[in-house]
XYZ file of C-alpha atoms in Angstrom:
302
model
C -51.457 105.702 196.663
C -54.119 105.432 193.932
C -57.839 106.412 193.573
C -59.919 105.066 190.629
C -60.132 107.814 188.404
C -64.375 107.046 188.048
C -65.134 107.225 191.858
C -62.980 110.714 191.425
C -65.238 111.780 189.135
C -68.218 110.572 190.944
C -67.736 111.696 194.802
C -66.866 115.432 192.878
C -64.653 116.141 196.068
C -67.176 114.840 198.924
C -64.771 113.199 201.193
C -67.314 110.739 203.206
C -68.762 109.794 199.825
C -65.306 108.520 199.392
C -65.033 106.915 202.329
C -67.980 104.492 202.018
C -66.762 104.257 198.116
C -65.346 100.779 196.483
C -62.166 102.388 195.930
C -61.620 105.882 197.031
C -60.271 107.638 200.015
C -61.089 104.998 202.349
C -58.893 102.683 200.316
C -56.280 105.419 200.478
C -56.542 105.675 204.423
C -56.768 102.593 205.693
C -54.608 99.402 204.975
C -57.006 96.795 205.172
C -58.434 98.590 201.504
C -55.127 97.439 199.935
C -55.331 94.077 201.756
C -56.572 91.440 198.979
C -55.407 88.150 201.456
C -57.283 85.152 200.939
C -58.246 84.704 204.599
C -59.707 80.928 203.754
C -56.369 80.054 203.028
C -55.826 77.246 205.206
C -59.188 76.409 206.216
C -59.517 72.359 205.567
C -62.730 71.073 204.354
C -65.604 70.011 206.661
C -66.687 66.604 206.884
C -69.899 66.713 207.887
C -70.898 70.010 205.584
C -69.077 67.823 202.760
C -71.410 65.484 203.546
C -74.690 66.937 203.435
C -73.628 68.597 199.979
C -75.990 67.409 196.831
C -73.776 66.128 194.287
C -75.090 67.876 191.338
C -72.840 70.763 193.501
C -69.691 68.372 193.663
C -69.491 67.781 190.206
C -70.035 71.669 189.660
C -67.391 72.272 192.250
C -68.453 75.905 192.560
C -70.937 77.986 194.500
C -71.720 81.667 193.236
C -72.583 83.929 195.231
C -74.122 87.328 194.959
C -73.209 90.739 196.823
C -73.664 94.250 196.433
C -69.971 95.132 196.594
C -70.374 98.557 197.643
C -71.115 98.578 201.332
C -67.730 99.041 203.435
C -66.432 97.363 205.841
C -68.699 94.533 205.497
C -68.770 94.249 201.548
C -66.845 96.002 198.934
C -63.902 96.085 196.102
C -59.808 96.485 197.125
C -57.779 99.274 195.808
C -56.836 96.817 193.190
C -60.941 97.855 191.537
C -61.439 93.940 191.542
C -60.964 91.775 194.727
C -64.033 91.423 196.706
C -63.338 92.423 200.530
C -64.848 93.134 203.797
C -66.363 90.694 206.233
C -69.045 89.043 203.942
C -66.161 88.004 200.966
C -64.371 86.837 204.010
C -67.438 84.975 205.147
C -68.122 83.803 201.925
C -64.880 82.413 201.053
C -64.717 80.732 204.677
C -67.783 78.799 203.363
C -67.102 77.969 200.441
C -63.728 75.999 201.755
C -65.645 74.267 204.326
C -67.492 72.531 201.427
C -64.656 72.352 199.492
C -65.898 74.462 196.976
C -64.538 77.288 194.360
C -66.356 80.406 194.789
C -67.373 82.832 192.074
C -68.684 86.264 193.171
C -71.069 88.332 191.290
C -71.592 91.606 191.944
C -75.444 92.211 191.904
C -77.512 95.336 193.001
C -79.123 94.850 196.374
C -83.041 94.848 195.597
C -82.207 92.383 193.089
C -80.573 89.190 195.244
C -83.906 87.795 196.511
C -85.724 87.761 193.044
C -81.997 86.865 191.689
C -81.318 84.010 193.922
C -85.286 82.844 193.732
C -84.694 82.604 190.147
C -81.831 80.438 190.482
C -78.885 82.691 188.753
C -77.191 82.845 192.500
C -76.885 79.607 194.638
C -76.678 82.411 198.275
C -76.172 85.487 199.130
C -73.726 87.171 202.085
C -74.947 90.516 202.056
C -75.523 91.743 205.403
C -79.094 91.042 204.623
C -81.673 90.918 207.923
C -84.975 88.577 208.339
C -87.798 89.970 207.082
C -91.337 87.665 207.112
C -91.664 88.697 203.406
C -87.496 87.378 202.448
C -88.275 83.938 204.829
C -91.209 83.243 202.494
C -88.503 83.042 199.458
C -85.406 82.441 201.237
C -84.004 80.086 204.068
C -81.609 82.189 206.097
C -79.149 81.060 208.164
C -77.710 84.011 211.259
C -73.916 84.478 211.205
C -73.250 88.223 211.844
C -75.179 90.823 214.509
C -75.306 94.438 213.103
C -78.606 96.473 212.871
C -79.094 100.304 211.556
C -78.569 104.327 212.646
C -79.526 107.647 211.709
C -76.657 110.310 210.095
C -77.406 113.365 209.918
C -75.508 116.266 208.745
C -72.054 117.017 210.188
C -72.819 119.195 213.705
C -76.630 118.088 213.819
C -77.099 122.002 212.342
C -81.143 121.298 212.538
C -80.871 120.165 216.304
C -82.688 116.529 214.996
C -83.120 113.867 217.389
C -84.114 110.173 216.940
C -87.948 111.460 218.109
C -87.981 114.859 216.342
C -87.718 113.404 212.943
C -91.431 113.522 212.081
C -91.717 115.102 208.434
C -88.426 115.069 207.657
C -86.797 113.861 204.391
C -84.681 110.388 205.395
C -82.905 108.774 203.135
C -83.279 104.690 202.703
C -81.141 102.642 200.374
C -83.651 100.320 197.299
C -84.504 97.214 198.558
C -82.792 97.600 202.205
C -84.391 96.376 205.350
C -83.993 100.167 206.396
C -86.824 100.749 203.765
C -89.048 98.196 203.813
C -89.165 97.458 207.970
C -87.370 99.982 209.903
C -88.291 103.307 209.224
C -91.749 102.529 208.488
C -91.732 101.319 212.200
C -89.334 104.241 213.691
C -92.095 106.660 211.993
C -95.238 104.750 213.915
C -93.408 104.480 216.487
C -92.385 108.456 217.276
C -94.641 110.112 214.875
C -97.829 108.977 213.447
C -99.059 106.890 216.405
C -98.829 110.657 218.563
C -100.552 112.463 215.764
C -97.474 113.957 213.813
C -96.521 113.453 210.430
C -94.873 110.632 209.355
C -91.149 110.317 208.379
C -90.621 110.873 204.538
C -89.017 108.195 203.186
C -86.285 109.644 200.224
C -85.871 105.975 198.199
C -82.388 106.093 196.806
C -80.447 103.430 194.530
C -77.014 103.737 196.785
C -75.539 105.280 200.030
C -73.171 107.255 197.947
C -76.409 108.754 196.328
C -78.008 109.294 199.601
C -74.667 110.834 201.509
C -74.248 113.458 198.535
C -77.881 114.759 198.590
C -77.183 114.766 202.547
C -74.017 116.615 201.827
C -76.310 119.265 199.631
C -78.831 119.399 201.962
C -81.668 117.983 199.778
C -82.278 115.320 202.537
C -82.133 116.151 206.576
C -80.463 112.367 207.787
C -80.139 108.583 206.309
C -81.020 105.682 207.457
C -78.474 103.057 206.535
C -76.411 100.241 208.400
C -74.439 100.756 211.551
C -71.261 99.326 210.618
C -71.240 101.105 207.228
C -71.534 104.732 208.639
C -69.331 103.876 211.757
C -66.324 102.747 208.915
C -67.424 106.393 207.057
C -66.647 108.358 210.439
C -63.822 106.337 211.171
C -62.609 107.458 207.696
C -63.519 110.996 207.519
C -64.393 111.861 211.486
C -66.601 115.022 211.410
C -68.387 114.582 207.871
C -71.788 113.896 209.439
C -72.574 112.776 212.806
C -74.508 109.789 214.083
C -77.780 110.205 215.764
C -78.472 106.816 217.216
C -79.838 103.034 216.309
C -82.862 101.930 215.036
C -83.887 99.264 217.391
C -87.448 98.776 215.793
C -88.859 96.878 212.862
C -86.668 94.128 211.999
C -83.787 91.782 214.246
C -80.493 92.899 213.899
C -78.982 89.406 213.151
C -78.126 89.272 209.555
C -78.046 86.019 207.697
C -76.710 83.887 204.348
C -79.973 83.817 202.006
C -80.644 80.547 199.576
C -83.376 79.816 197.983
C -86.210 78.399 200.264
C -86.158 74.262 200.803
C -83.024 73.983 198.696
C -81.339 71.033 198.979
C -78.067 73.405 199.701
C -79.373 74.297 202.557
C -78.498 71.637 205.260
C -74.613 72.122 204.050
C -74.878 75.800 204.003
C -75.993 75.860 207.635
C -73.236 73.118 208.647
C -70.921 75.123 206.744
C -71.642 78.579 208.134
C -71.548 76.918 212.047
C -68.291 75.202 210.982
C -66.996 78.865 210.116
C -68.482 80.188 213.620
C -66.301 78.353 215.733
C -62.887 79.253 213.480
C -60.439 81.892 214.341
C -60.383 83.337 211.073
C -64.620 84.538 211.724
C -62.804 86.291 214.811
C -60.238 87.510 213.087
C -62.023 88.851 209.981
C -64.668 90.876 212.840
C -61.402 92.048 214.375
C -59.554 92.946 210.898
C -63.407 95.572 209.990
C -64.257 96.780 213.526
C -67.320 93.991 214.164
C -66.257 92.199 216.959
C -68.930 93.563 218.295
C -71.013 91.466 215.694
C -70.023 88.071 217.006
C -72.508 85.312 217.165
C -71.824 81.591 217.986
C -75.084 79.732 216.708
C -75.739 79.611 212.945
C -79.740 79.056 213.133
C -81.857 78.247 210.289
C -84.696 80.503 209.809
């Protein structure tokens, strides 16, 4: 089966890089990477999101909306280099029927969607993205997915590191990320500095591939990064780092669909999203990436 030919050249033979890569030996493991199924196929419209949908959007008769399409299981690129896949395309698609919309995807780095979608060049975003108080003063999110963060470290724990022995120690956070802004800050008050040890130093890094190499070379001692990311990466390539524990501090783990804050999308947006909540296909696409542990039924404005 093929690889891409630039993520070979990238991951330089690290396998887990790989695995959490848009196309590389994660796509070559497991099916669903070759899987480019439209799972909105036969989703019908919603009346009542219809409804509530401005008409400046009906006579666009497309929403765009912008991910960071390198995040596996819950957001990345088919073998094919090109279809968006993973739970948020699914998500995102599933919407965009319900209000009888086309849907164009633009891939957009992550610390860029909030200024991005504030600025009007994205109409939402589906990005596994939590609730912070600074993204509500921007953004009105609406909850459709539970997932939250953990701590990797390197394969074998060699340094004997525990989720309360990290004091001082280089962990790396992905730009942007609720993982830098909220929760290490508060895993670091929490086990170090409030008992009088140093803090946790935060390593800021533009990717998880970035961050899982420099773990791999042991420039960093662990990462801080989302759950269901680094449980697909073991799944993938079992026994290329292991998995210290959550991060139950500093931020929900409910994840919500960002749009800009009082836009008139949002009342269809939310009826959309709770229309998608009660299909099979939200089961189904949890079921297809390993979430169903991620279920929620209420799609609350925030």
């Amino acid at each position: 089966m093929k690889t891409m030919s630039k993520i070979q050249t990238a991951a330089t033979g690290l396998a887990v890089l790989m695995a959490l890569s848009a196309c590389g030996a994660a796509a070559t493991q497991d099916p669903q990477s070759s899987n480019t199924a439209d799972i909105s196929a036969g989703i019908q419209p919603d009346a009542k999101a219809v409804s509530l949908l401005p008409q400046s959007y009906k006579d666009k008769g497309e929403l765009t909306v912008a991910m960071d399409l390198h995040y596996p299981p819950t957001t990345f690129l088919a073998e094919d280099n090109q279809t968006p896949i993973g739970l948020n395309p699914d998500i995102a698609r599933l919407i965009a029927k319900k209000l009888d919309l086309k849907l164009k995807f633009e891939d957009t780095k992550f610390d860029t969607i909030v200024p991005g979608i504030d600025g009007g060049r994205y109409d939402f975003t589906a990005t596994t993205m939590s609730k912070t108080e600074e993204r509500l003063e921007v953004l009105d999110m609406i909850d459709y997915f539970k997932a939250g963060s953990s701590v990797a470290v390197a394969a074998g724990n060699p340094l004997n590191l525990s989720m309360e022995t990290l004091c001082g120690k280089n962990i790396a956070v992905t730009a942007g990320s609720t993982g830098q802004l909220k929760r290490l800050p508060a895993l670091s008050e929490q086990t170090c500095t409030s008992k009088g040890q140093p803090a946790i130093n935060a390593v800021t890094l533009p990717n998880v591939q970035e961050a899982l190499t420099q773990l791999h070379s042991k420039r960093i001692d662990g990462i801080l990064y989302d759950t269901t990311a680094l449980g697909w990466a073991a799944k993938q390539q079992p026994d290329s780092f292991t998995l210290l524990g959550r991060v139950n501090v500093g931020s929900s783990d409910v994840t919500a669909i960002g749009v800009k804050k009082g836009s008139p999308l949002t009342p269809a947006l939310q009826a959309a999203i709770q229309s998608v909540l009660e299909t099979p296909e939200y089961k189904k696409s949890l079921e297809t990436w390993g979430l169903e542990s991620g279920a929620i039924t209420d799609a609350k404005l925030n």
